[in-house]
CSV table of C-alpha atoms in Angstrom, one decimal:
chain,number,residue,atom,x,y,z
E,1116,MET,CA,21.6,5.2,-20.3
E,1117,PRO,CA,18.4,4.7,-18.1
E,1118,GLN,CA,15.5,4.4,-20.2
E,1119,PRO,CA,11.8,5.4,-19.4
E,1120,PHE,CA,10.6,2.1,-17.5
E,1121,ALA,CA,6.9,1.1,-16.4
E,1122,LEU,CA,5.3,-1.7,-14.5
E,1123,ASN,CA,1.7,-2.0,-13.7
E,1124,LEU,CA,0.0,-5.0,-11.9
E,1125,TYR,CA,-3.5,-3.7,-12.3
E,1126,GLN,CA,-6.1,-5.1,-14.3
E,1127,GLU,CA,-9.7,-4.3,-14.5
E,1128,GLY,CA,-11.6,-5.5,-11.5
E,1129,ASP,CA,-8.7,-5.4,-9.1
E,1130,PHE,CA,-10.0,-2.5,-7.2
E,1131,VAL,CA,-12.0,-3.1,-4.1
E,1132,PRO,CA,-13.6,-0.6,-1.9
E,1133,GLN,CA,-13.6,-0.5,2.0
E,1134,TYR,CA,-17.1,-1.3,3.2
E,1135,THR,CA,-16.8,0.6,6.4
E,1136,PHE,CA,-14.5,3.5,7.4
E,1137,ASP,CA,-12.3,1.0,9.6
E,1138,TRP,CA,-11.6,-1.6,6.9
E,1139,CYS,CA,-9.1,0.0,4.8
E,1140,VAL,CA,-6.4,-2.6,5.6
E,1141,ALA,CA,-8.9,-5.3,4.8
E,1142,ALA,CA,-9.7,-3.9,1.4
E,1143,SER,CA,-6.1,-3.5,0.6
E,1144,ILE,CA,-5.5,-7.2,1.4
E,1145,GLN,CA,-8.3,-8.0,-0.9
E,1146,MET,CA,-6.8,-5.7,-3.6
E,1147,ALA,CA,-3.1,-7.3,-3.1
E,1148,HIS,CA,-4.8,-10.7,-3.7
E,1149,ASN,CA,-6.5,-9.5,-7.0
E,1150,LEU,CA,-3.3,-7.9,-8.2
E,1151,ILE,CA,-1.3,-11.1,-7.5
E,1152,ASP,CA,-3.8,-13.3,-8.9
E,1153,ASP,CA,-4.0,-12.5,-12.7
E,1154,THR,CA,-6.0,-15.5,-13.7
E,1155,GLY,CA,-8.9,-13.3,-13.1
E,1156,GLY,CA,-10.8,-16.4,-11.7
E,1157,GLY,CA,-10.5,-15.6,-7.9
E,1158,THR,CA,-11.3,-11.9,-7.4
E,1159,TRP,CA,-11.6,-11.1,-3.6
E,1160,SER,CA,-14.2,-8.4,-3.2
E,1161,ALA,CA,-17.1,-9.8,-0.7
E,1162,SER,CA,-18.0,-7.6,2.3
E,1163,ALA,CA,-18.3,-10.5,4.7
E,1164,HIS,CA,-14.8,-11.7,3.5
E,1165,GLN,CA,-13.5,-8.1,3.9
E,1166,GLY,CA,-14.7,-8.1,7.5
E,1167,GLU,CA,-13.1,-11.5,8.4
E,1168,LEU,CA,-9.7,-10.1,7.1
E,1169,TRP,CA,-10.1,-7.1,9.1
E,1170,GLU,CA,-10.8,-9.4,12.2
E,1171,MET,CA,-7.6,-11.2,11.4
E,1172,ALA,CA,-5.5,-8.3,11.0
E,1173,ARG,CA,-6.8,-6.7,14.2
E,1174,ALA,CA,-6.0,-9.7,16.2
E,1175,ARG,CA,-2.5,-9.6,14.7
E,1176,SER,CA,-2.1,-5.9,15.7
E,1177,SER,CA,-1.4,-4.5,19.2
E,1178,ASN,CA,-2.4,-0.9,19.4
E,1179,SER,CA,-4.4,1.3,21.5
E,1180,TYR,CA,-6.7,2.1,18.7
E,1181,ASN,CA,-8.4,-1.5,18.3
E,1182,GLY,CA,-7.8,-1.3,14.6
E,1183,ALA,CA,-5.5,-3.1,12.2
E,1184,ASN,CA,-1.9,-1.7,12.1
E,1185,PRO,CA,0.7,-2.3,9.5
E,1186,ARG,CA,2.1,-5.1,11.3
E,1187,GLY,CA,-1.2,-7.1,11.3
E,1188,TRP,CA,-1.6,-6.0,7.6
E,1189,ALA,CA,1.5,-7.7,6.7
E,1190,GLN,CA,1.0,-10.8,8.9
E,1191,VAL,CA,-2.1,-11.5,7.2
E,1192,LEU,CA,-0.9,-11.1,3.7
E,1193,THR,CA,2.0,-13.6,4.5
E,1194,GLU,CA,-0.7,-16.0,6.2
E,1195,VAL,CA,-3.3,-16.2,3.3
E,1196,GLY,CA,-0.5,-17.1,1.0
E,1197,MET,CA,0.6,-13.6,-0.6
E,1198,GLY,CA,3.9,-13.3,1.4
E,1199,PRO,CA,6.3,-13.0,2.7
E,1200,TYR,CA,5.5,-9.3,3.6
E,1201,SER,CA,7.4,-7.2,6.3
E,1202,VAL,CA,6.9,-3.6,7.6
E,1203,VAL,CA,9.7,-1.3,6.7
E,1204,SER,CA,10.5,2.3,7.6
E,1205,VAL,CA,12.4,4.5,5.1
E,1206,PRO,CA,13.6,7.7,6.2
E,1207,GLY,CA,13.8,9.5,3.2
E,1208,TYR,CA,10.9,10.0,0.7
E,1209,GLN,CA,12.7,9.1,-2.5
E,1210,ASP,CA,14.3,6.2,-1.0
E,1211,ALA,CA,11.0,5.0,0.0
E,1212,LEU,CA,9.5,5.4,-3.5
E,1213,ARG,CA,12.6,3.5,-5.0
E,1214,THR,CA,12.4,0.9,-2.1
E,1215,ALA,CA,8.6,0.2,-3.0
E,1216,ALA,CA,9.4,0.2,-6.8
E,1217,ARG,CA,12.3,-2.3,-6.4
E,1218,ALA,CA,10.3,-4.5,-4.4
E,1219,ILE,CA,7.2,-4.5,-7.0
E,1220,SER,CA,9.6,-5.1,-9.9
E,1221,GLU,CA,11.7,-7.9,-8.1
E,1222,THR,CA,8.6,-9.8,-6.6
E,1223,GLY,CA,5.7,-9.1,-9.0
E,1224,ARG,CA,3.7,-8.3,-6.0
E,1225,PRO,CA,2.2,-4.9,-4.8
E,1226,VAL,CA,3.3,-2.8,-1.9
E,1227,GLY,CA,1.3,-1.4,1.0
E,1228,LEU,CA,1.5,2.3,1.7
E,1229,VAL,CA,0.9,3.6,5.2
E,1230,MET,CA,-0.9,6.7,4.4
E,1231,TRP,CA,-1.9,9.9,6.6
E,1232,SER,CA,0.9,9.6,9.2
E,1233,GLY,CA,-0.2,5.9,10.0
E,1234,ARG,CA,-4.1,6.5,9.9
E,1235,HIS,CA,-5.0,4.9,6.4
E,1236,ALA,CA,-4.0,2.1,3.9
E,1237,TRP,CA,-3.4,2.5,0.1
E,1238,VAL,CA,-1.9,-0.1,-2.3
E,1239,MET,CA,0.8,0.7,-4.6
E,1240,SER,CA,0.2,-1.6,-7.9
E,1241,GLY,CA,2.8,0.0,-10.2
E,1242,PHE,CA,5.2,2.7,-11.2
E,1243,GLU,CA,7.0,4.7,-13.9
E,1244,ALA,CA,10.6,5.4,-13.7
E,1245,VAL,CA,13.7,6.5,-15.5
E,1246,GLY,CA,15.6,3.2,-15.5
E,1247,ASP,CA,14.9,-0.3,-14.9
E,1248,PRO,CA,15.4,-1.0,-11.2
E,1249,ALA,CA,17.1,-4.4,-12.1
E,1250,VAL,CA,19.8,-2.6,-13.9
E,1251,PHE,CA,20.1,0.9,-12.6
E,1252,PRO,CA,20.2,0.9,-8.5
E,1253,GLU,CA,19.9,4.8,-8.6
E,1254,PHE,CA,16.9,4.7,-11.0
E,1255,THR,CA,14.4,7.6,-10.4
E,1256,VAL,CA,10.7,7.0,-9.7
E,1257,THR,CA,8.7,9.6,-11.9
E,1258,GLY,CA,5.2,8.1,-11.3
E,1259,VAL,CA,3.3,5.9,-8.6
E,1260,ARG,CA,0.1,3.8,-9.5
E,1261,VAL,CA,-2.3,3.8,-6.6
E,1262,LEU,CA,-5.3,2.3,-5.2
E,1263,ASP,CA,-7.3,4.0,-2.5
E,1264,PRO,CA,-10.0,1.8,-0.9
E,1265,LEU,CA,-11.7,4.9,0.5
E,1266,TYR,CA,-12.5,6.0,-3.2
E,1267,PRO,CA,-14.5,8.0,-4.0
E,1268,HIS,CA,-14.9,9.7,-0.6
E,1269,GLY,CA,-11.6,11.1,0.3
E,1270,SER,CA,-10.9,13.1,3.3
E,1271,GLU,CA,-11.5,16.6,4.2
E,1272,ARG,CA,-8.0,17.0,5.7
E,1273,TRP,CA,-6.0,14.8,3.4
E,1274,GLY,CA,-7.6,15.4,0.2
E,1275,PRO,CA,-9.5,13.6,-2.6
E,1276,SER,CA,-9.1,9.8,-3.3
E,1277,PRO,CA,-7.3,9.4,-6.8
E,1278,VAL,CA,-9.4,7.3,-9.2
E,1279,PRO,CA,-8.1,3.5,-9.0
E,1280,ASN,CA,-5.2,3.0,-11.0
E,1281,SER,CA,-4.2,6.9,-11.1
E,1282,LEU,CA,-0.7,7.4,-12.0
E,1283,LEU,CA,0.4,10.1,-9.4
E,1284,THR,CA,3.8,12.2,-9.5
E,1285,PRO,CA,5.8,11.8,-6.5
E,1286,GLU,CA,4.6,15.5,-5.5
E,1287,GLN,CA,1.0,14.4,-5.8
E,1288,LEU,CA,1.5,11.3,-3.6
E,1289,ALA,CA,3.5,13.3,-1.1
E,1290,THR,CA,0.5,15.2,0.0
E,1291,GLN,CA,-1.1,12.0,1.5
E,1292,PHE,CA,1.9,9.8,1.9
E,1293,VAL,CA,3.8,11.5,4.9
E,1294,ILE,CA,6.1,10.4,7.6
E,1295,ARG,CA,4.2,8.2,10.0
E,1296,GLU,CA,3.8,9.5,13.8
E,1297,PRO,CA,5.4,6.8,15.9
E,1298,ARG,CA,2.6,7.4,18.5
E,1299,ARG,CA,0.1,6.2,16.2
E,1300,TRP,CA,0.8,2.4,17.3
E,1301,SER,CA,3.3,0.9,19.4
E,1302,THR,CA,6.6,-0.2,17.4
E,1303,ASP,CA,10.2,-0.2,17.7
E,1304,LEU,CA,10.5,1.2,14.0
E,1305,PRO,CA,12.1,4.5,13.5
E,1306,ALA,CA,9.8,7.4,12.3
E,1307,GLY,CA,9.7,7.4,8.4
E,1308,TYR,CA,7.7,6.4,5.4
E,1309,LEU,CA,6.0,3.2,6.2
E,1310,LEU,CA,5.7,0.4,3.5
E,1311,VAL,CA,4.2,-3.0,3.8
E,1312,LEU,CA,6.7,-4.6,1.6
E,1313,PRO,CA,6.8,-7.8,-0.3
E,1314,THR,CA,10.2,-9.7,0.3
E,1315,GLN,CA,11.6,-12.5,-1.4
E,1316,GLY,CA,10.3,-16.0,-0.2
């Protein structure tokens, strides 16, 4: 019988806010580093460093918005030593949550969530489920741990930013984690829920 299962990479101090309204991807890269480095000795949080990461991600992103897109996000994570990461599009919501949770369970690294139809970046740092993903392939995700670099500002259109390390129900997450609109950036990926996914190296 599947039992309740929980995994959370978050430790106090891992959250980093985005220092400008453009730098959500760079802040998410800093948070990913902090979540992976559990020594506590190498926290990435400096504003100047966040700006450098944003420029790196933007340089590796090809889109008409001159911002950092998910492919640039994945490439910088990989280049700065947290990879490999890749961008995947999952057509079904429950499948997307399972894919993200399974990746965290298998790699011990966080997942990037492409929010707001492709306009914003969050980090998924853990989850709760019925069933251990390593044992039950059809486990059910019941909660998602998230870090929104825009906290505490939120969005008038999309809603408030959850407090760092919040456990959201799938229904709560679904109000802001929606299918990405293909026109947001040039890509050959099909429409779906977009994840910046850690893969086995």
